[in-house]
XYZ file of C-alpha atoms in Angstrom:
216
model
C 23.741 -12.256 44.131
C 26.614 -11.307 41.402
C 28.550 -8.767 40.370
C 29.911 -8.485 36.953
C 33.046 -9.950 36.299
C 33.598 -7.741 33.111
C 32.378 -3.969 33.052
C 34.590 -2.210 31.116
C 32.876 -1.159 27.638
C 36.770 0.023 26.195
C 37.993 -3.925 26.525
C 37.903 -6.012 23.253
C 34.773 -8.207 24.075
C 31.806 -8.550 21.340
C 31.363 -6.617 18.371
C 29.380 -3.853 19.506
C 29.599 -2.789 22.705
C 27.188 -1.261 24.920
C 26.790 0.945 28.059
C 23.388 0.959 29.706
C 21.630 2.191 32.850
C 19.352 -0.115 34.827
C 16.972 1.448 36.940
C 16.282 -1.921 38.509
C 19.668 -2.353 39.687
C 20.542 0.719 39.793
C 23.792 0.544 38.059
C 25.394 0.643 34.493
C 25.185 -2.648 32.514
C 27.508 -3.778 30.197
C 26.907 -5.700 27.134
C 28.589 -7.095 24.380
C 26.542 -7.299 21.317
C 23.759 -6.079 19.863
C 21.803 -9.196 20.328
C 22.881 -9.092 24.254
C 21.704 -5.518 24.227
C 18.317 -5.978 22.836
C 18.008 -9.170 25.798
C 18.728 -6.730 28.521
C 15.697 -4.459 27.175
C 13.693 -7.313 27.736
C 15.127 -8.286 31.156
C 15.258 -4.541 32.201
C 11.369 -4.077 31.259
C 10.257 -7.518 32.549
C 8.258 -6.924 35.848
C 8.559 -10.759 36.590
C 12.400 -10.351 36.981
C 13.602 -9.395 39.993
C 17.134 -9.378 39.513
C 19.946 -9.849 36.780
C 23.291 -9.717 36.461
C 24.985 -9.784 32.948
C 28.582 -11.770 32.779
C 27.514 -13.062 36.254
C 30.334 -15.989 36.700
C 33.237 -17.836 35.611
C 31.881 -21.281 35.022
C 35.203 -23.656 35.374
C 35.067 -27.588 34.971
C 37.820 -29.997 34.644
C 37.696 -32.328 31.396
C 40.635 -34.445 29.977
C 42.851 -33.168 32.692
C 42.419 -29.912 31.724
C 40.862 -26.782 33.529
C 38.193 -25.140 30.884
C 36.505 -22.055 31.806
C 33.588 -19.849 30.801
C 32.030 -16.567 31.605
C 28.436 -16.804 31.539
C 26.294 -13.667 29.727
C 23.406 -13.317 31.873
C 21.864 -14.761 35.151
C 18.507 -13.774 35.831
C 16.175 -14.425 39.005
C 12.070 -14.196 39.158
C 9.467 -13.441 41.149
C 8.783 -17.072 41.463
C 12.102 -18.043 42.635
C 13.209 -19.546 39.452
C 16.846 -18.677 38.277
C 18.569 -19.455 35.089
C 21.935 -18.841 33.386
C 21.896 -17.694 29.883
C 24.323 -17.759 26.840
C 23.227 -15.302 24.141
C 24.578 -16.381 20.585
C 23.614 -15.485 17.369
C 22.595 -18.786 15.563
C 24.994 -18.976 13.009
C 27.710 -19.031 15.669
C 26.440 -22.037 17.462
C 28.416 -24.273 15.017
C 32.127 -22.962 15.837
C 33.922 -25.068 17.379
C 35.161 -22.393 20.067
C 31.305 -21.950 20.897
C 30.591 -25.370 21.195
C 33.395 -25.496 23.991
C 32.190 -23.171 25.417
C 28.558 -23.847 26.242
C 29.855 -27.564 27.028
C 31.412 -25.824 30.003
C 28.572 -24.236 30.786
C 26.168 -26.981 30.458
C 28.438 -29.233 32.354
C 28.928 -27.069 35.362
C 25.052 -26.229 35.659
C 24.211 -29.839 35.592
C 26.749 -30.445 38.505
C 25.657 -27.596 40.534
C 21.845 -28.145 39.558
C 21.463 -25.258 38.020
C 19.093 -24.122 34.995
C 20.899 -23.196 31.680
C 19.551 -21.479 28.494
C 21.129 -20.512 25.335
C 19.184 -17.793 23.458
C 19.556 -16.491 19.647
C 17.862 -13.785 17.754
C 15.217 -16.676 17.225
C 14.034 -15.975 20.976
C 15.334 -12.248 21.568
C 14.572 -10.907 17.967
C 12.624 -7.404 18.578
C 10.187 -5.838 16.076
C 11.224 -2.201 15.085
C 8.142 -0.979 17.006
C 8.905 -3.029 20.184
C 12.260 -2.168 20.031
C 11.530 1.590 20.112
C 8.949 1.364 22.725
C 11.154 -0.518 24.913
C 13.772 2.270 24.816
C 10.618 4.892 25.622
C 9.952 2.378 28.633
C 13.178 2.797 29.763
C 13.813 6.258 28.966
C 10.833 7.507 31.133
C 11.630 5.652 33.895
C 15.065 6.446 34.102
C 13.778 10.448 33.613
C 10.805 10.019 36.137
C 9.289 13.498 36.699
C 8.146 14.474 40.032
C 4.889 13.410 39.751
C 2.761 13.494 42.765
C 1.467 10.509 44.174
C -2.148 11.939 44.071
C -1.789 12.016 39.937
C -0.225 8.591 40.535
C -3.369 7.339 42.473
C -5.868 8.862 40.373
C -4.090 7.599 37.268
C -4.387 3.966 38.853
C -8.172 4.565 39.612
C -9.166 5.409 35.973
C -7.496 2.269 34.588
C -9.537 -1.218 34.752
C -9.608 -4.536 32.987
C -11.324 -2.876 29.894
C -8.361 -1.120 27.897
C -8.356 2.316 27.805
C -6.292 4.756 25.847
C -3.891 7.211 27.598
C -5.871 10.062 25.594
C -8.911 9.177 27.212
C -7.459 9.180 30.703
C -6.100 12.286 29.750
C -9.461 13.754 29.427
C -10.591 11.802 32.521
C -7.890 13.136 34.938
C -7.116 16.934 32.999
C -3.376 15.785 33.978
C -0.858 16.943 31.522
C -0.251 14.520 28.626
C 3.527 14.409 29.252
C 3.093 13.261 33.289
C 0.278 11.043 32.772
C 2.300 8.892 29.812
C 5.472 9.315 32.434
C 3.117 7.694 35.412
C 1.578 4.987 32.767
C 5.090 4.156 31.596
C 6.593 3.799 35.320
C 3.251 1.443 35.991
C 4.012 -0.616 32.920
C 7.500 -0.894 33.996
C 6.359 -2.075 37.708
C 3.731 -4.527 36.486
C 1.028 -2.389 37.612
C -0.750 -2.155 34.178
C 0.094 -3.735 30.577
C -0.151 -2.018 27.457
C 0.741 -3.547 23.742
C 4.225 -2.711 23.326
C 4.764 -5.265 20.266
C 2.558 -3.760 17.439
C 2.059 0.246 18.529
C 4.338 3.162 18.817
C 3.626 3.780 22.745
C 2.010 7.569 22.587
C -1.371 9.080 23.505
C -3.245 6.605 21.216
C -1.820 3.745 23.564
C -4.640 1.592 24.988
C -3.880 0.366 28.528
C -5.482 -1.983 31.087
C -5.180 -3.348 34.602
C -3.102 -6.463 35.434
C -5.281 -9.123 36.479
C -3.261 -9.627 40.210
C -3.249 -5.832 40.628
C -4.901 -4.330 43.680
């Protein structure tokens, strides 16, 4: 629906610039702070989000006879149709006059266009070291997908139920190589077919996975 307005990581935007490949969009994405990068990791690995775009739109308003504009950090669209424009800021920056003006433009534009606007800080986005490591691994596994046979994918699915079961146990039951099994599991988690605890335990052979309630 949107295309990023800023794509060159060489331009002077943000404190820490990131360029990463999105399997969801099949293109590189450009992030302009560590916080934006951490937010993208969560967007990319959320199976309920079906589309997104960074630096998606230049919002313009006229206030006091002057044209003001701001480029929003992220637009997202969920499976249920909900859409949000999201501005990502460190909480310490919210009191800066320049940031207040930027957010004012966004909020007025969104109100005029009946769009939903969110402000997210490190309080909402912050990742624990374990979850940060797991999301990176998940994305890396999906990007470097092995040539897993559909037969093996179907076998793995049949061995995962509502009751949590470790990857090691599934390996014993299916006789599938651990490396291929972890790759299959990561792809199933990424696509929302199964779930696992990415918050408190490192993803590996001892990770427990279970079937999602709406999985058929």
